[in-house]
């Protein structure tokens, strides 16, 4: 694939704060700034993708439910054995709960998650002919599936636009003054109004990738951030480019990613697959 510009190109030195604020920025200016941020992130992370390993909608919905209160990496290290033993909803619905608990124990809260994924499998078997439905209103009826999980499945397994408001997404859009809302449903609505629906799924990936790799909660790597001139929070983190580089995670910092089987575009860009559960745990920060 063609080489992309490095993340440091636009932020080699001190960057001006974004013009305007949550109180003075016009609606038109906000929309323009938000869309420009997304375009810049798309250039920085052209290989952005869902960071859960899956091969079909059933695997994706299980992995997403299991990702609560843990990292995608830990889920990816755990699901191969689960998927191999229970490849269909019918298989999982008929499983011994104690055996499922042992398989998913590394993800934490394994008893509650076992109830959710087995209940989900039973619902798919009994109400949807063993197939994961492709409609929001059906997905949210499944045990353990809320709007966030439903949009992950719709956007990445069915190609239907959706905004995934996880911890990273909510934190960054508030940092960027796209919204002051904290409720995920309200964040979803507010941000969705800034972009065409066709952008929603990839927007989610771009923002989440940036939050995991560069714009960290406690110490953002401001000095190498490609959107520094557009960010009202520039300066909250490390602004020295050399020091900021040391804060980068995953492929940006030369470390393994979250997926054991990442997309080829990620590998082509220099991404390193995560190790299996039996190997070296690696970086498990979310």
PDB file of C-alpha atoms in Angstrom:
ATOM      1  CA  UNK A   1       0.000   0.000   0.000  1.00  0.00           C
ATOM      2  CA  UNK A   2       1.288   3.566  -0.549  1.00  0.00           C
ATOM      3  CA  UNK A   3       3.279   5.050   2.312  1.00  0.00           C
ATOM      4  CA  UNK A   4       1.348   7.355   4.592  1.00  0.00           C
ATOM      5  CA  UNK A   5       2.715  10.499   6.160  1.00  0.00           C
ATOM      6  CA  UNK A   6       4.091   9.984   9.663  1.00  0.00           C
ATOM      7  CA  UNK A   7       2.015  11.070  12.626  1.00  0.00           C
ATOM      8  CA  UNK A   8       4.683  13.590  13.599  1.00  0.00           C
ATOM      9  CA  UNK A   9       4.586  15.596  10.379  1.00  0.00           C
ATOM     10  CA  UNK A  10       2.121  18.219  11.523  1.00  0.00           C
ATOM     11  CA  UNK A  11       3.101  18.371  15.172  1.00  0.00           C
ATOM     12  CA  UNK A  12       6.881  18.585  15.227  1.00  0.00           C
ATOM     13  CA  UNK A  13       6.773  21.745  17.333  1.00  0.00           C
ATOM     14  CA  UNK A  14       4.345  23.703  19.495  1.00  0.00           C
ATOM     15  CA  UNK A  15       0.882  23.699  18.011  1.00  0.00           C
ATOM     16  CA  UNK A  16      -1.687  26.429  18.372  1.00  0.00           C
ATOM     17  CA  UNK A  17      -4.850  25.655  20.211  1.00  0.00           C
ATOM     18  CA  UNK A  18      -7.918  25.182  18.102  1.00  0.00           C
ATOM     19  CA  UNK A  19      -9.828  28.367  17.526  1.00  0.00           C
ATOM     20  CA  UNK A  20     -13.150  28.588  19.255  1.00  0.00           C
ATOM     21  CA  UNK A  21     -14.459  26.669  22.238  1.00  0.00           C
ATOM     22  CA  UNK A  22     -17.568  24.813  23.287  1.00  0.00           C
ATOM     23  CA  UNK A  23     -19.156  28.217  24.082  1.00  0.00           C
ATOM     24  CA  UNK A  24     -17.966  30.365  21.154  1.00  0.00           C
ATOM     25  CA  UNK A  25     -17.569  27.962  18.244  1.00  0.00           C
ATOM     26  CA  UNK A  26     -20.425  28.146  15.789  1.00  0.00           C
ATOM     27  CA  UNK A  27     -22.267  25.022  14.757  1.00  0.00           C
ATOM     28  CA  UNK A  28     -20.872  25.266  11.243  1.00  0.00           C
ATOM     29  CA  UNK A  29     -17.315  25.671  12.552  1.00  0.00           C
ATOM     30  CA  UNK A  30     -17.773  22.693  14.873  1.00  0.00           C
ATOM     31  CA  UNK A  31     -18.959  20.472  12.037  1.00  0.00           C
ATOM     32  CA  UNK A  32     -16.046  21.546   9.847  1.00  0.00           C
ATOM     33  CA  UNK A  33     -13.504  20.989  12.626  1.00  0.00           C
ATOM     34  CA  UNK A  34     -14.952  17.598  13.562  1.00  0.00           C
ATOM     35  CA  UNK A  35     -14.903  16.380   9.972  1.00  0.00           C
ATOM     36  CA  UNK A  36     -11.361  17.641   9.460  1.00  0.00           C
ATOM     37  CA  UNK A  37     -10.259  15.744  12.579  1.00  0.00           C
ATOM     38  CA  UNK A  38     -11.806  12.587  11.164  1.00  0.00           C
ATOM     39  CA  UNK A  39     -10.036  13.100   7.835  1.00  0.00           C
ATOM     40  CA  UNK A  40      -6.692  13.579   9.588  1.00  0.00           C
ATOM     41  CA  UNK A  41      -7.237  10.454  11.690  1.00  0.00           C
ATOM     42  CA  UNK A  42      -8.152   8.492   8.563  1.00  0.00           C
ATOM     43  CA  UNK A  43      -4.735   9.399   7.122  1.00  0.00           C
ATOM     44  CA  UNK A  44      -2.985   8.526  10.377  1.00  0.00           C
ATOM     45  CA  UNK A  45      -4.782   5.188  10.771  1.00  0.00           C
ATOM     46  CA  UNK A  46      -5.652   4.030   7.235  1.00  0.00           C
ATOM     47  CA  UNK A  47      -5.725   0.456   8.585  1.00  0.00           C
ATOM     48  CA  UNK A  48      -8.189   1.181  11.430  1.00  0.00           C
ATOM     49  CA  UNK A  49     -10.393  -1.841  12.083  1.00  0.00           C
ATOM     50  CA  UNK A  50     -12.359  -3.610  14.813  1.00  0.00           C
ATOM     51  CA  UNK A  51      -9.780  -4.967  17.244  1.00  0.00           C
ATOM     52  CA  UNK A  52     -11.668  -8.140  18.092  1.00  0.00           C
ATOM     53  CA  UNK A  53     -10.851 -11.287  16.124  1.00  0.00           C
ATOM     54  CA  UNK A  54     -13.898 -12.754  14.383  1.00  0.00           C
ATOM     55  CA  UNK A  55     -14.855 -14.609  11.225  1.00  0.00           C
ATOM     56  CA  UNK A  56     -18.656 -14.297  11.326  1.00  0.00           C
ATOM     57  CA  UNK A  57     -21.399 -12.292  13.089  1.00  0.00           C
ATOM     58  CA  UNK A  58     -21.849 -14.939  15.808  1.00  0.00           C
ATOM     59  CA  UNK A  59     -18.190 -14.772  16.774  1.00  0.00           C
ATOM     60  CA  UNK A  60     -18.249 -10.972  16.758  1.00  0.00           C
ATOM     61  CA  UNK A  61     -21.274 -10.660  19.010  1.00  0.00           C
ATOM     62  CA  UNK A  62     -19.806 -13.161  21.482  1.00  0.00           C
ATOM     63  CA  UNK A  63     -16.431 -11.432  21.519  1.00  0.00           C
ATOM     64  CA  UNK A  64     -18.013  -8.009  21.980  1.00  0.00           C
ATOM     65  CA  UNK A  65     -20.128  -9.165  24.930  1.00  0.00           C
ATOM     66  CA  UNK A  66     -17.042 -10.746  26.470  1.00  0.00           C
ATOM     67  CA  UNK A  67     -14.982  -7.559  26.013  1.00  0.00           C
ATOM     68  CA  UNK A  68     -16.759  -5.773  28.876  1.00  0.00           C
ATOM     69  CA  UNK A  69     -14.368  -4.857  31.707  1.00  0.00           C
ATOM     70  CA  UNK A  70     -11.340  -6.295  29.929  1.00  0.00           C
ATOM     71  CA  UNK A  71      -9.163  -5.652  26.879  1.00  0.00           C
ATOM     72  CA  UNK A  72      -9.773  -6.741  23.317  1.00  0.00           C
ATOM     73  CA  UNK A  73      -6.373  -8.430  23.494  1.00  0.00           C
ATOM     74  CA  UNK A  74      -7.420 -10.637  26.386  1.00  0.00           C
ATOM     75  CA  UNK A  75     -10.633 -11.549  24.588  1.00  0.00           C
ATOM     76  CA  UNK A  76      -8.720 -12.395  21.422  1.00  0.00           C
ATOM     77  CA  UNK A  77      -6.370 -14.613  23.401  1.00  0.00           C
ATOM     78  CA  UNK A  78      -9.364 -16.428  24.916  1.00  0.00           C
ATOM     79  CA  UNK A  79     -11.873 -16.849  22.087  1.00  0.00           C
ATOM     80  CA  UNK A  80     -10.009 -19.304  19.820  1.00  0.00           C
ATOM     81  CA  UNK A  81     -10.717 -22.199  22.187  1.00  0.00           C
ATOM     82  CA  UNK A  82     -14.318 -21.063  22.703  1.00  0.00           C
ATOM     83  CA  UNK A  83     -15.032 -20.712  18.992  1.00  0.00           C
ATOM     84  CA  UNK A  84     -13.412 -24.056  18.219  1.00  0.00           C
ATOM     85  CA  UNK A  85     -15.484 -25.923  20.791  1.00  0.00           C
ATOM     86  CA  UNK A  86     -18.790 -24.113  20.169  1.00  0.00           C
ATOM     87  CA  UNK A  87     -18.831 -22.927  16.535  1.00  0.00           C
ATOM     88  CA  UNK A  88     -22.620 -22.367  16.335  1.00  0.00           C
ATOM     89  CA  UNK A  89     -25.341 -20.926  18.571  1.00  0.00           C
ATOM     90  CA  UNK A  90     -26.814 -24.410  18.855  1.00  0.00           C
ATOM     91  CA  UNK A  91     -23.510 -25.769  20.155  1.00  0.00           C
ATOM     92  CA  UNK A  92     -23.097 -23.038  22.753  1.00  0.00           C
ATOM     93  CA  UNK A  93     -26.739 -23.160  23.847  1.00  0.00           C
ATOM     94  CA  UNK A  94     -26.330 -26.858  24.711  1.00  0.00           C
ATOM     95  CA  UNK A  95     -22.969 -26.452  26.467  1.00  0.00           C
ATOM     96  CA  UNK A  96     -22.100 -27.256  30.073  1.00  0.00           C
ATOM     97  CA  UNK A  97     -21.938 -23.822  31.787  1.00  0.00           C
ATOM     98  CA  UNK A  98     -18.974 -24.863  33.921  1.00  0.00           C
ATOM     99  CA  UNK A  99     -16.964 -25.759  30.825  1.00  0.00           C
ATOM    100  CA  UNK A 100     -17.781 -22.402  29.242  1.00  0.00           C
ATOM    101  CA  UNK A 101     -16.792 -20.624  32.453  1.00  0.00           C
ATOM    102  CA  UNK A 102     -13.395 -22.272  32.423  1.00  0.00           C
ATOM    103  CA  UNK A 103     -12.799 -21.342  28.793  1.00  0.00           C
ATOM    104  CA  UNK A 104     -13.593 -17.647  29.262  1.00  0.00           C
ATOM    105  CA  UNK A 105     -12.215 -17.257  32.806  1.00  0.00           C
ATOM    106  CA  UNK A 106      -9.272 -15.073  31.621  1.00  0.00           C
ATOM    107  CA  UNK A 107     -11.677 -12.318  30.516  1.00  0.00           C
ATOM    108  CA  UNK A 108     -12.955 -11.746  34.065  1.00  0.00           C
ATOM    109  CA  UNK A 109     -16.545 -11.741  35.333  1.00  0.00           C
ATOM    110  CA  UNK A 110     -16.684 -15.136  33.654  1.00  0.00           C
ATOM    111  CA  UNK A 111     -19.817 -16.398  35.408  1.00  0.00           C
ATOM    112  CA  UNK A 112     -21.917 -13.396  34.381  1.00  0.00           C
ATOM    113  CA  UNK A 113     -20.453 -13.477  30.876  1.00  0.00           C
ATOM    114  CA  UNK A 114     -21.204 -17.201  30.600  1.00  0.00           C
ATOM    115  CA  UNK A 115     -24.840 -16.523  31.456  1.00  0.00           C
ATOM    116  CA  UNK A 116     -24.956 -13.757  28.853  1.00  0.00           C
ATOM    117  CA  UNK A 117     -23.346 -15.613  25.967  1.00  0.00           C
ATOM    118  CA  UNK A 118     -25.226 -18.842  26.636  1.00  0.00           C
ATOM    119  CA  UNK A 119     -28.496 -16.904  26.948  1.00  0.00           C
ATOM    120  CA  UNK A 120     -27.633 -15.091  23.729  1.00  0.00           C
ATOM    121  CA  UNK A 121     -26.968 -18.403  21.969  1.00  0.00           C
ATOM    122  CA  UNK A 122     -30.275 -19.839  23.192  1.00  0.00           C
ATOM    123  CA  UNK A 123     -32.137 -16.739  21.986  1.00  0.00           C
ATOM    124  CA  UNK A 124     -30.501 -17.019  18.568  1.00  0.00           C
ATOM    125  CA  UNK A 125     -31.428 -20.696  18.388  1.00  0.00           C
ATOM    126  CA  UNK A 126     -35.017 -20.234  19.501  1.00  0.00           C
ATOM    127  CA  UNK A 127     -35.969 -16.843  18.063  1.00  0.00           C
ATOM    128  CA  UNK A 128     -33.738 -16.239  15.045  1.00  0.00           C
ATOM    129  CA  UNK A 129     -33.151 -19.628  13.477  1.00  0.00           C
ATOM    130  CA  UNK A 130     -29.590 -19.791  14.730  1.00  0.00           C
ATOM    131  CA  UNK A 131     -28.569 -16.601  12.860  1.00  0.00           C
ATOM    132  CA  UNK A 132     -27.451 -13.259  14.268  1.00  0.00           C
ATOM    133  CA  UNK A 133     -30.066 -10.672  13.247  1.00  0.00           C
ATOM    134  CA  UNK A 134     -28.993  -7.639  11.261  1.00  0.00           C
ATOM    135  CA  UNK A 135     -31.384  -5.118  12.818  1.00  0.00           C
ATOM    136  CA  UNK A 136     -30.714  -2.920  15.839  1.00  0.00           C
ATOM    137  CA  UNK A 137     -34.132  -3.574  17.367  1.00  0.00           C
ATOM    138  CA  UNK A 138     -33.515  -7.326  17.283  1.00  0.00           C
ATOM    139  CA  UNK A 139     -29.928  -7.250  18.476  1.00  0.00           C
ATOM    140  CA  UNK A 140     -30.669  -5.253  21.617  1.00  0.00           C
ATOM    141  CA  UNK A 141     -33.181  -7.917  22.692  1.00  0.00           C
ATOM    142  CA  UNK A 142     -30.374 -10.459  23.037  1.00  0.00           C
ATOM    143  CA  UNK A 143     -28.899 -11.069  26.516  1.00  0.00           C
ATOM    144  CA  UNK A 144     -25.836  -8.926  27.141  1.00  0.00           C
ATOM    145  CA  UNK A 145     -26.313  -6.842  23.992  1.00  0.00           C
ATOM    146  CA  UNK A 146     -26.797  -3.086  24.344  1.00  0.00           C
ATOM    147  CA  UNK A 147     -26.607  -0.366  21.717  1.00  0.00           C
ATOM    148  CA  UNK A 148     -22.794  -0.250  21.771  1.00  0.00           C
ATOM    149  CA  UNK A 149     -22.472  -3.982  21.097  1.00  0.00           C
ATOM    150  CA  UNK A 150     -25.254  -3.849  18.526  1.00  0.00           C
ATOM    151  CA  UNK A 151     -23.515  -1.087  16.551  1.00  0.00           C
ATOM    152  CA  UNK A 152     -20.206  -2.974  16.638  1.00  0.00           C
ATOM    153  CA  UNK A 153     -21.988  -5.960  15.074  1.00  0.00           C
ATOM    154  CA  UNK A 154     -24.032  -3.932  12.593  1.00  0.00           C
ATOM    155  CA  UNK A 155     -21.086  -1.860  11.392  1.00  0.00           C
ATOM    156  CA  UNK A 156     -18.475  -4.599  11.188  1.00  0.00           C
ATOM    157  CA  UNK A 157     -20.437  -7.754  10.367  1.00  0.00           C
ATOM    158  CA  UNK A 158     -23.282  -6.310   8.297  1.00  0.00           C
ATOM    159  CA  UNK A 159     -21.842  -3.076   6.891  1.00  0.00           C
ATOM    160  CA  UNK A 160     -24.619  -0.967   8.435  1.00  0.00           C
ATOM    161  CA  UNK A 161     -23.507   2.399   9.845  1.00  0.00           C
ATOM    162  CA  UNK A 162     -23.293   2.827  13.591  1.00  0.00           C
ATOM    163  CA  UNK A 163     -21.346   4.809  16.194  1.00  0.00           C
ATOM    164  CA  UNK A 164     -19.630   2.770  18.895  1.00  0.00           C
ATOM    165  CA  UNK A 165     -19.423   4.835  22.082  1.00  0.00           C
ATOM    166  CA  UNK A 166     -16.879   3.043  24.238  1.00  0.00           C
ATOM    167  CA  UNK A 167     -14.714   4.611  26.966  1.00  0.00           C
ATOM    168  CA  UNK A 168     -12.144   5.922  24.491  1.00  0.00           C
ATOM    169  CA  UNK A 169     -14.714   7.386  22.114  1.00  0.00           C
ATOM    170  CA  UNK A 170     -16.612   9.224  24.833  1.00  0.00           C
ATOM    171  CA  UNK A 171     -13.435  10.570  26.407  1.00  0.00           C
ATOM    172  CA  UNK A 172     -11.991  11.906  23.156  1.00  0.00           C
ATOM    173  CA  UNK A 173     -15.122  13.558  21.763  1.00  0.00           C
ATOM    174  CA  UNK A 174     -15.535  15.414  25.055  1.00  0.00           C
ATOM    175  CA  UNK A 175     -11.850  16.378  24.995  1.00  0.00           C
ATOM    176  CA  UNK A 176     -12.359  17.733  21.483  1.00  0.00           C
ATOM    177  CA  UNK A 177     -15.502  19.635  22.557  1.00  0.00           C
ATOM    178  CA  UNK A 178     -17.727  17.828  20.090  1.00  0.00           C
ATOM    179  CA  UNK A 179     -20.180  17.334  22.943  1.00  0.00           C
ATOM    180  CA  UNK A 180     -20.335  17.685  26.707  1.00  0.00           C
ATOM    181  CA  UNK A 181     -22.682  14.714  27.093  1.00  0.00           C
ATOM    182  CA  UNK A 182     -21.589  11.765  29.221  1.00  0.00           C
ATOM    183  CA  UNK A 183     -24.483   9.365  28.638  1.00  0.00           C
ATOM    184  CA  UNK A 184     -23.436   7.029  25.777  1.00  0.00           C
ATOM    185  CA  UNK A 185     -26.785   7.286  23.998  1.00  0.00           C
ATOM    186  CA  UNK A 186     -26.644  11.093  24.105  1.00  0.00           C
ATOM    187  CA  UNK A 187     -23.015  11.078  22.951  1.00  0.00           C
ATOM    188  CA  UNK A 188     -24.004   8.827  20.052  1.00  0.00           C
ATOM    189  CA  UNK A 189     -26.786  11.200  19.024  1.00  0.00           C
ATOM    190  CA  UNK A 190     -24.719  14.376  19.375  1.00  0.00           C
ATOM    191  CA  UNK A 191     -21.728  13.074  17.430  1.00  0.00           C
ATOM    192  CA  UNK A 192     -23.906  11.386  14.829  1.00  0.00           C
ATOM    193  CA  UNK A 193     -25.399  14.759  13.964  1.00  0.00           C
ATOM    194  CA  UNK A 194     -21.940  16.077  13.001  1.00  0.00           C
ATOM    195  CA  UNK A 195     -21.294  13.437  10.336  1.00  0.00           C
ATOM    196  CA  UNK A 196     -23.103  11.712   7.497  1.00  0.00           C
ATOM    197  CA  UNK A 197     -24.224   8.181   8.395  1.00  0.00           C
ATOM    198  CA  UNK A 198     -21.812   6.715   5.885  1.00  0.00           C
ATOM    199  CA  UNK A 199     -18.917   7.922   8.084  1.00  0.00           C
ATOM    200  CA  UNK A 200     -20.152   6.535  11.397  1.00  0.00           C
ATOM    201  CA  UNK A 201     -18.502   3.109  11.497  1.00  0.00           C
ATOM    202  CA  UNK A 202     -15.053   4.205  10.357  1.00  0.00           C
ATOM    203  CA  UNK A 203     -15.279   7.344  12.501  1.00  0.00           C
ATOM    204  CA  UNK A 204     -15.653   5.033  15.502  1.00  0.00           C
ATOM    205  CA  UNK A 205     -12.560   3.064  14.509  1.00  0.00           C
ATOM    206  CA  UNK A 206     -10.503   6.208  13.905  1.00  0.00           C
ATOM    207  CA  UNK A 207     -11.380   7.750  17.267  1.00  0.00           C
ATOM    208  CA  UNK A 208     -10.900   4.519  19.235  1.00  0.00           C
ATOM    209  CA  UNK A 209      -7.563   3.820  17.525  1.00  0.00           C
ATOM    210  CA  UNK A 210      -6.385   7.338  18.404  1.00  0.00           C
ATOM    211  CA  UNK A 211      -7.500   6.984  22.007  1.00  0.00           C
ATOM    212  CA  UNK A 212      -5.647   3.712  22.434  1.00  0.00           C
ATOM    213  CA  UNK A 213      -2.458   4.718  20.669  1.00  0.00           C
ATOM    214  CA  UNK A 214      -1.886   8.406  21.225  1.00  0.00           C
ATOM    215  CA  UNK A 215      -4.570  10.406  23.039  1.00  0.00           C
ATOM    216  CA  UNK A 216      -4.363   8.579  26.361  1.00  0.00           C
ATOM    217  CA  UNK A 217      -6.538   9.423  29.349  1.00  0.00           C
ATOM    218  CA  UNK A 218      -3.785  10.443  31.765  1.00  0.00           C
ATOM    219  CA  UNK A 219      -0.946  11.557  29.509  1.00  0.00           C
ATOM    220  CA  UNK A 220      -1.797  12.260  25.872  1.00  0.00           C
ATOM    221  CA  UNK A 221       1.083  12.347  23.406  1.00  0.00           C
ATOM    222  CA  UNK A 222       0.290  15.898  22.262  1.00  0.00           C
ATOM    223  CA  UNK A 223       3.740  16.484  20.782  1.00  0.00           C
ATOM    224  CA  UNK A 224       3.234  13.936  17.997  1.00  0.00           C
ATOM    225  CA  UNK A 225      -0.503  14.302  17.513  1.00  0.00           C
ATOM    226  CA  UNK A 226      -1.625  14.944  13.911  1.00  0.00           C
ATOM    227  CA  UNK A 227      -4.686  16.878  15.038  1.00  0.00           C
ATOM    228  CA  UNK A 228      -2.947  19.123  17.577  1.00  0.00           C
ATOM    229  CA  UNK A 229      -3.876  22.352  15.730  1.00  0.00           C
ATOM    230  CA  UNK A 230      -7.532  21.306  15.845  1.00  0.00           C
ATOM    231  CA  UNK A 231      -7.638  20.191  19.479  1.00  0.00           C
ATOM    232  CA  UNK A 232      -8.927  22.488  22.245  1.00  0.00           C
ATOM    233  CA  UNK A 233      -7.122  20.282  24.796  1.00  0.00           C
ATOM    234  CA  UNK A 234      -3.660  20.557  23.221  1.00  0.00           C
ATOM    235  CA  UNK A 235      -1.088  20.891  26.000  1.00  0.00           C
ATOM    236  CA  UNK A 236      -2.839  18.674  28.539  1.00  0.00           C
ATOM    237  CA  UNK A 237      -0.277  16.014  27.687  1.00  0.00           C
ATOM    238  CA  UNK A 238       3.408  15.866  26.745  1.00  0.00           C
ATOM    239  CA  UNK A 239       4.184  18.460  24.050  1.00  0.00           C
ATOM    240  CA  UNK A 240       7.865  17.680  23.499  1.00  0.00           C
ATOM    241  CA  UNK A 241       7.948  15.516  20.352  1.00  0.00           C
ATOM    242  CA  UNK A 242      10.744  13.213  21.527  1.00  0.00           C
ATOM    243  CA  UNK A 243       9.163  12.617  24.918  1.00  0.00           C
ATOM    244  CA  UNK A 244       5.721  12.227  23.335  1.00  0.00           C
ATOM    245  CA  UNK A 245       7.007   9.498  20.997  1.00  0.00           C
ATOM    246  CA  UNK A 246       7.799   7.377  24.032  1.00  0.00           C
ATOM    247  CA  UNK A 247       4.126   7.430  25.033  1.00  0.00           C
ATOM    248  CA  UNK A 248       2.881   5.832  21.808  1.00  0.00           C
ATOM    249  CA  UNK A 249       1.336   2.357  22.018  1.00  0.00           C
ATOM    250  CA  UNK A 250       0.791  -0.572  19.694  1.00  0.00           C
ATOM    251  CA  UNK A 251       2.139  -0.253  16.157  1.00  0.00           C
ATOM    252  CA  UNK A 252       2.833   3.465  16.652  1.00  0.00           C
ATOM    253  CA  UNK A 253       5.247   2.544  19.429  1.00  0.00           C
ATOM    254  CA  UNK A 254       6.504  -0.607  17.724  1.00  0.00           C
ATOM    255  CA  UNK A 255       4.529  -2.951  19.980  1.00  0.00           C
ATOM    256  CA  UNK A 256       2.089  -5.812  19.214  1.00  0.00           C
ATOM    257  CA  UNK A 257      -1.514  -4.907  18.535  1.00  0.00           C
ATOM    258  CA  UNK A 258      -4.672  -6.393  19.995  1.00  0.00           C
ATOM    259  CA  UNK A 259      -5.547  -8.980  17.349  1.00  0.00           C
ATOM    260  CA  UNK A 260      -3.968 -12.368  16.856  1.00  0.00           C
ATOM    261  CA  UNK A 261      -5.244 -12.307  13.268  1.00  0.00           C
ATOM    262  CA  UNK A 262      -5.273  -8.656  12.168  1.00  0.00           C
ATOM    263  CA  UNK A 263      -6.267  -7.476   8.679  1.00  0.00           C
ATOM    264  CA  UNK A 264      -3.576  -7.562   6.019  1.00  0.00           C
ATOM    265  CA  UNK A 265      -3.662  -3.761   5.733  1.00  0.00           C
ATOM    266  CA  UNK A 266      -2.566  -3.526   9.367  1.00  0.00           C
ATOM    267  CA  UNK A 267       0.316  -5.942   8.790  1.00  0.00           C
ATOM    268  CA  UNK A 268       1.321  -4.050   5.648  1.00  0.00           C
ATOM    269  CA  UNK A 269       1.511  -0.864   7.709  1.00  0.00           C
ATOM    270  CA  UNK A 270       3.946  -2.466  10.146  1.00  0.00           C
ATOM    271  CA  UNK A 271       1.469  -3.729  12.720  1.00  0.00           C
ATOM    272  CA  UNK A 272       2.534  -6.721  14.809  1.00  0.00           C
ATOM    273  CA  UNK A 273       0.000  -9.443  15.723  1.00  0.00           C
ATOM    274  CA  UNK A 274      -0.679 -10.057  19.410  1.00  0.00           C
ATOM    275  CA  UNK A 275       0.654 -13.262  20.968  1.00  0.00           C
ATOM    276  CA  UNK A 276      -1.690 -16.163  21.850  1.00  0.00           C
ATOM    277  CA  UNK A 277      -2.745 -16.710  25.461  1.00  0.00           C
ATOM    278  CA  UNK A 278      -0.096 -19.392  25.909  1.00  0.00           C
ATOM    279  CA  UNK A 279       2.631 -16.992  24.792  1.00  0.00           C
ATOM    280  CA  UNK A 280       3.956 -13.801  26.292  1.00  0.00           C
ATOM    281  CA  UNK A 281       0.961 -11.690  27.408  1.00  0.00           C
ATOM    282  CA  UNK A 282       2.396  -8.514  25.928  1.00  0.00           C
ATOM    283  CA  UNK A 283       0.753  -5.140  26.425  1.00  0.00           C
ATOM    284  CA  UNK A 284      -2.752  -5.624  27.805  1.00  0.00           C
ATOM    285  CA  UNK A 285      -3.662  -2.003  28.269  1.00  0.00           C
ATOM    286  CA  UNK A 286      -6.869  -1.033  26.516  1.00  0.00           C
TER     287      UNK A 286
END
